[in-house]
Amino acid sequence: MNSPSPSSSLFKLLSPSVQQSSRNVLKLFGSPSCVDTTRIQIVLHEKKIPYDIVNLDTLSDSKASELMAQPFARASGPFIEEDGFILCESRAICRYVATKYADQGAKLIPDAYNIKRAALFEQAVFTEVFDFEPYASKAVHEKVTKRLKGITPDEAVFEASIAGLSSKLEAYEDLLSRQRYLAGDELTLADIYHIPGGAMLTNAGSDVMTRKGPNITRWWNEISSRPSWIAVQNGDAVQG
C-alpha cells in the first residue's frame, strides 16, 4: 500500500476517526489531531492490540473527571484504560503496552538482561525527548497549529526551530551510518516516537527529515512507511 500524500495525511490526522467496537478492549482517549495520540496508535498497531479510540471532546463530564483525577493528567490527554487501569502520558503508555505485550507483534523494547542493548535503547529514547521533540513541536506549532487557529505563523521562529533540529540531526546521520535504527539494528520505540512529529514537519513544509544525509533519509523513509503508521493515517482497525 502506498503512503498517503502529506495533505491527505494531515486531513486524516485531524479527522475524528474512531474505531467502533462492542468488545471489551483497550480504550484510548485522545485528540485525533495530537501527535501524542497517534504515537500510541502506532504502537498498538505494531503490537496488534485491538483498541477503541475515544475523542476527548465527546466525553461525559463524569468520565472526564475520572480521567483528570489521575496523577499527572493533562486536559489534552492522552489516556488509556484497560481492565480498570488508567494511565496517561504517551511515552509511558507506549512503554506499558510494549512491555505488557512483549511477545506479541514487533518487540520494540530490548530484553532487560541485555544490559548494553537496554542502555543504548534508553539513550535513543532520551535523544528523541531532548534533541528532536522540542524543535519539531515548536516548528509544527508555528506552521500547522497556528494556521488551524487562524493565526499568522512567525517565520523566524519556524526557521530557527528547523535550524536547531537540523543541527541535532547531524548526530543522527553519523549514528545511522553505522546501524539500521537509533538503538541498534532492530526497530524500537525510540524510532517509533519520531514518526508522528516527523510527519507533521512534512505537513509544515519542511524537508529536514530527508535532506540531512543518505542515512537519515533511508531511516526516515523506512519508519514512515511502516504498515502501522499507514494504518493509523487511514483509520484502519488493528489487523491480527
Short mmCIF file of C-alpha atoms in Angstrom, two decimals:
data_model
loop_
_atom_site.label_atom_id
_atom_site.label_comp_id
_atom_site.label_asym_id
_atom_site.label_seq_id
_atom_site.Cartn_x
_atom_site.Cartn_y
_atom_site.Cartn_z
CA MET A 1 0.00 0.00 0.00
CA ASN A 2 1.35 3.43 -0.88
CA SER A 3 1.74 6.03 1.83
CA PRO A 4 -0.86 8.83 1.65
CA SER A 5 0.25 12.25 0.46
CA PRO A 6 1.18 14.82 3.14
CA SER A 7 -2.00 16.78 2.54
CA SER A 8 -4.25 13.74 2.83
CA SER A 9 -2.27 12.56 5.86
CA LEU A 10 -2.88 15.87 7.60
CA PHE A 11 -6.58 15.68 6.79
CA LYS A 12 -6.84 12.21 8.25
CA LEU A 13 -4.79 13.11 11.32
CA LEU A 14 -7.21 15.94 12.02
CA SER A 15 -10.33 13.88 11.37
CA PRO A 16 -12.05 12.23 14.37
CA SER A 17 -11.54 8.69 13.09
CA VAL A 18 -12.93 6.28 15.67
CA GLN A 19 -12.70 2.52 15.71
CA GLN A 20 -16.12 1.24 16.66
CA SER A 21 -16.24 -1.96 18.67
CA SER A 22 -18.58 -3.68 21.07
CA ARG A 23 -15.76 -5.77 22.52
CA ASN A 24 -14.19 -5.12 25.89
CA VAL A 25 -10.89 -3.84 24.52
CA LEU A 26 -8.32 -1.25 25.48
CA LYS A 27 -9.68 2.28 25.21
CA LEU A 28 -7.53 5.17 24.04
CA PHE A 29 -8.80 8.62 24.99
CA GLY A 30 -7.19 11.37 22.96
CA SER A 31 -7.46 14.07 20.34
CA PRO A 32 -7.09 12.66 16.82
CA SER A 33 -5.01 15.68 15.76
CA CYS A 34 -2.46 15.16 18.54
CA VAL A 35 0.90 13.51 17.84
CA ASP A 36 0.82 12.03 21.35
CA THR A 37 -2.34 10.12 20.46
CA THR A 38 -1.05 8.89 17.11
CA ARG A 39 2.23 7.82 18.74
CA ILE A 40 0.25 5.41 20.93
CA GLN A 41 -1.84 4.23 17.99
CA ILE A 42 1.28 3.24 16.05
CA VAL A 43 2.48 1.12 18.96
CA LEU A 44 -0.93 -0.53 19.34
CA HIS A 45 -0.83 -1.45 15.65
CA GLU A 46 2.75 -2.70 15.91
CA LYS A 47 1.73 -4.91 18.85
CA LYS A 48 -1.52 -5.96 17.11
CA ILE A 49 -3.71 -4.88 20.03
CA PRO A 50 -7.33 -4.02 19.17
CA TYR A 51 -8.49 -0.75 20.69
CA ASP A 52 -11.25 1.82 20.67
CA ILE A 53 -10.26 5.46 20.30
CA VAL A 54 -12.50 7.98 22.03
CA ASN A 55 -12.24 11.68 21.23
CA LEU A 56 -11.73 13.61 24.46
CA ASP A 57 -14.16 16.26 23.23
CA THR A 58 -17.02 13.73 23.33
CA LEU A 59 -16.55 12.54 26.92
CA SER A 60 -19.23 12.89 29.56
CA ASP A 61 -18.41 15.14 32.49
CA SER A 62 -18.14 12.16 34.82
CA LYS A 63 -15.67 10.30 32.58
CA ALA A 64 -13.61 13.43 32.01
CA SER A 65 -13.44 13.98 35.77
CA GLU A 66 -12.36 10.38 36.32
CA LEU A 67 -9.51 10.73 33.83
CA MET A 68 -8.40 14.12 35.12
CA ALA A 69 -8.25 12.73 38.66
CA GLN A 70 -5.25 10.63 37.63
CA PRO A 71 -1.78 11.77 38.74
CA PHE A 72 -0.01 13.93 36.14
CA ALA A 73 -3.14 14.12 33.96
CA ARG A 74 -3.36 16.83 31.31
CA ALA A 75 -6.60 18.06 29.78
CA SER A 76 -5.23 17.36 26.30
CA GLY A 77 -4.57 13.71 27.20
CA PRO A 78 -3.95 11.11 26.02
CA PHE A 79 -5.08 8.34 28.37
CA ILE A 80 -5.64 4.61 28.11
CA GLU A 81 -7.97 2.44 30.13
CA GLU A 82 -7.58 -1.33 30.24
CA ASP A 83 -9.31 -3.62 32.73
CA GLY A 84 -9.85 -0.69 35.08
CA PHE A 85 -6.23 0.51 34.85
CA ILE A 86 -5.89 4.13 33.68
CA LEU A 87 -2.60 5.64 32.52
CA CYS A 88 -1.64 8.98 30.98
CA GLU A 89 1.41 10.40 29.11
CA SER A 90 2.04 8.98 25.67
CA ARG A 91 5.54 7.58 26.15
CA ALA A 92 4.60 5.93 29.44
CA ILE A 93 1.61 4.37 27.70
CA CYS A 94 3.79 3.12 24.85
CA ARG A 95 6.22 1.56 27.33
CA TYR A 96 3.37 -0.09 29.21
CA VAL A 97 1.90 -1.57 26.03
CA ALA A 98 5.26 -2.72 24.63
CA THR A 99 6.22 -4.31 27.96
CA LYS A 100 2.91 -5.98 28.75
CA TYR A 101 2.62 -7.42 25.24
CA ALA A 102 6.33 -8.08 24.76
CA ASP A 103 5.78 -11.39 22.96
CA GLN A 104 3.12 -10.03 20.61
CA GLY A 105 3.87 -8.22 17.36
CA ALA A 106 7.08 -6.22 16.96
CA LYS A 107 9.36 -6.39 20.01
CA LEU A 108 10.11 -2.63 20.36
CA ILE A 109 12.00 -2.88 23.70
CA PRO A 110 15.25 -4.86 24.16
CA ASP A 111 15.38 -7.53 26.84
CA ALA A 112 16.40 -6.05 30.19
CA TYR A 113 19.02 -8.74 30.75
CA ASN A 114 20.95 -7.48 27.72
CA ILE A 115 22.37 -4.54 29.63
CA LYS A 116 24.23 -2.88 26.76
CA ARG A 117 21.33 -3.04 24.33
CA ALA A 118 18.94 -1.81 27.01
CA ALA A 119 21.25 1.12 27.79
CA LEU A 120 21.55 2.06 24.11
CA PHE A 121 17.77 1.92 23.85
CA GLU A 122 17.34 4.28 26.80
CA GLN A 123 19.92 6.61 25.26
CA ALA A 124 17.98 6.69 21.99
CA VAL A 125 14.67 7.29 23.77
CA PHE A 126 16.04 10.31 25.62
CA THR A 127 17.62 11.62 22.43
CA GLU A 128 14.14 11.88 20.91
CA VAL A 129 12.80 13.63 24.01
CA PHE A 130 15.55 16.25 24.23
CA ASP A 131 17.05 16.59 20.73
CA PHE A 132 14.05 16.06 18.45
CA GLU A 133 10.67 16.71 20.04
CA PRO A 134 11.28 20.26 21.38
CA TYR A 135 12.36 21.57 17.97
CA ALA A 136 9.82 19.59 15.95
CA SER A 137 6.87 20.54 18.15
CA LYS A 138 7.79 24.23 18.05
CA ALA A 139 8.08 24.21 14.26
CA VAL A 140 4.77 22.36 13.87
CA HIS A 141 3.08 24.76 16.27
CA GLU A 142 4.12 27.70 14.10
CA LYS A 143 3.14 26.34 10.70
CA VAL A 144 0.31 23.89 11.45
CA THR A 145 -1.35 24.67 14.78
CA LYS A 146 -1.34 28.44 14.34
CA ARG A 147 -2.77 28.24 10.83
CA LEU A 148 -5.57 25.97 12.02
CA LYS A 149 -6.41 28.63 14.61
CA GLY A 150 -6.26 31.43 12.04
CA ILE A 151 -3.05 32.87 13.50
CA THR A 152 -0.21 34.06 11.28
CA PRO A 153 2.90 31.91 11.77
CA ASP A 154 6.13 33.52 12.90
CA GLU A 155 8.53 32.57 10.10
CA ALA A 156 11.59 33.46 12.17
CA VAL A 157 10.55 31.10 14.97
CA PHE A 158 9.82 28.35 12.45
CA GLU A 159 13.17 28.72 10.69
CA ALA A 160 15.06 28.84 13.99
CA SER A 161 13.33 25.65 15.13
CA ILE A 162 14.18 23.85 11.89
CA ALA A 163 17.78 25.10 12.07
CA GLY A 164 18.10 23.82 15.64
CA LEU A 165 16.67 20.44 14.68
CA SER A 166 18.89 20.25 11.62
CA SER A 167 21.94 20.71 13.82
CA LYS A 168 20.83 17.92 16.16
CA LEU A 169 20.17 15.59 13.23
CA GLU A 170 23.85 15.65 12.29
CA ALA A 171 24.47 13.20 15.13
CA TYR A 172 21.61 11.04 13.82
CA GLU A 173 23.25 10.91 10.39
CA ASP A 174 26.53 9.75 11.88
CA LEU A 175 24.89 7.13 14.10
CA LEU A 176 22.69 5.78 11.31
CA SER A 177 25.71 5.37 9.05
CA ARG A 178 26.75 2.54 11.39
CA GLN A 179 23.44 0.91 12.27
CA ARG A 180 19.95 0.49 10.88
CA TYR A 181 17.98 2.09 13.70
CA LEU A 182 18.62 4.50 16.57
CA ALA A 183 19.24 1.85 19.22
CA GLY A 184 20.95 -0.72 17.01
CA ASP A 185 19.85 -2.95 14.16
CA GLU A 186 16.35 -3.63 15.48
CA LEU A 187 13.34 -1.31 15.48
CA THR A 188 12.45 0.08 18.92
CA LEU A 189 10.12 2.61 20.49
CA ALA A 190 12.87 5.20 20.02
CA ASP A 191 12.30 5.05 16.26
CA ILE A 192 8.51 4.89 16.55
CA TYR A 193 8.43 8.00 18.73
CA HIS A 194 9.78 10.10 15.83
CA ILE A 195 7.10 9.18 13.30
CA PRO A 196 4.16 11.48 14.14
CA GLY A 197 6.33 14.55 14.72
CA GLY A 198 8.41 13.89 11.63
CA ALA A 199 5.28 13.51 9.51
CA MET A 200 3.89 16.77 10.85
CA LEU A 201 7.15 18.50 9.93
CA THR A 202 6.50 17.45 6.35
CA ASN A 203 2.97 18.85 6.62
CA ALA A 204 4.51 22.06 7.95
CA GLY A 205 6.52 22.36 4.73
CA SER A 206 9.93 21.20 5.94
CA ASP A 207 12.12 18.60 4.23
CA VAL A 208 14.53 18.40 7.16
CA MET A 209 13.90 14.66 7.58
CA THR A 210 15.19 13.90 4.08
CA ARG A 211 17.95 16.43 3.44
CA LYS A 212 20.45 15.81 6.23
CA GLY A 213 22.11 12.88 4.51
CA PRO A 214 21.52 9.45 2.97
CA ASN A 215 21.37 7.60 6.27
CA ILE A 216 18.69 9.72 7.91
CA THR A 217 16.76 9.67 4.63
CA ARG A 218 16.95 5.88 4.46
CA TRP A 219 15.90 5.55 8.11
CA TRP A 220 13.08 8.07 7.85
CA ASN A 221 11.68 6.58 4.65
CA GLU A 222 11.71 3.15 6.25
CA ILE A 223 9.99 4.00 9.54
CA SER A 224 7.48 6.42 7.99
CA SER A 225 6.31 3.78 5.52
CA ARG A 226 5.62 1.11 8.13
CA PRO A 227 2.19 -0.51 7.80
CA SER A 228 1.35 0.54 11.36
CA TRP A 229 1.69 4.24 10.53
CA ILE A 230 -0.18 3.91 7.25
CA ALA A 231 -3.00 2.11 9.11
CA VAL A 232 -3.21 4.93 11.66
CA GLN A 233 -3.39 7.57 8.92
CA ASN A 234 -6.10 5.61 7.12
CA GLY A 235 -8.12 5.00 10.29
CA ASP A 236 -7.82 1.23 9.82
CA ALA A 237 -8.58 -1.26 12.58
CA VAL A 238 -5.78 -3.39 14.01
CA GLN A 239 -5.18 -6.47 11.91
CA GLY A 240 -4.38 -9.67 13.81
#
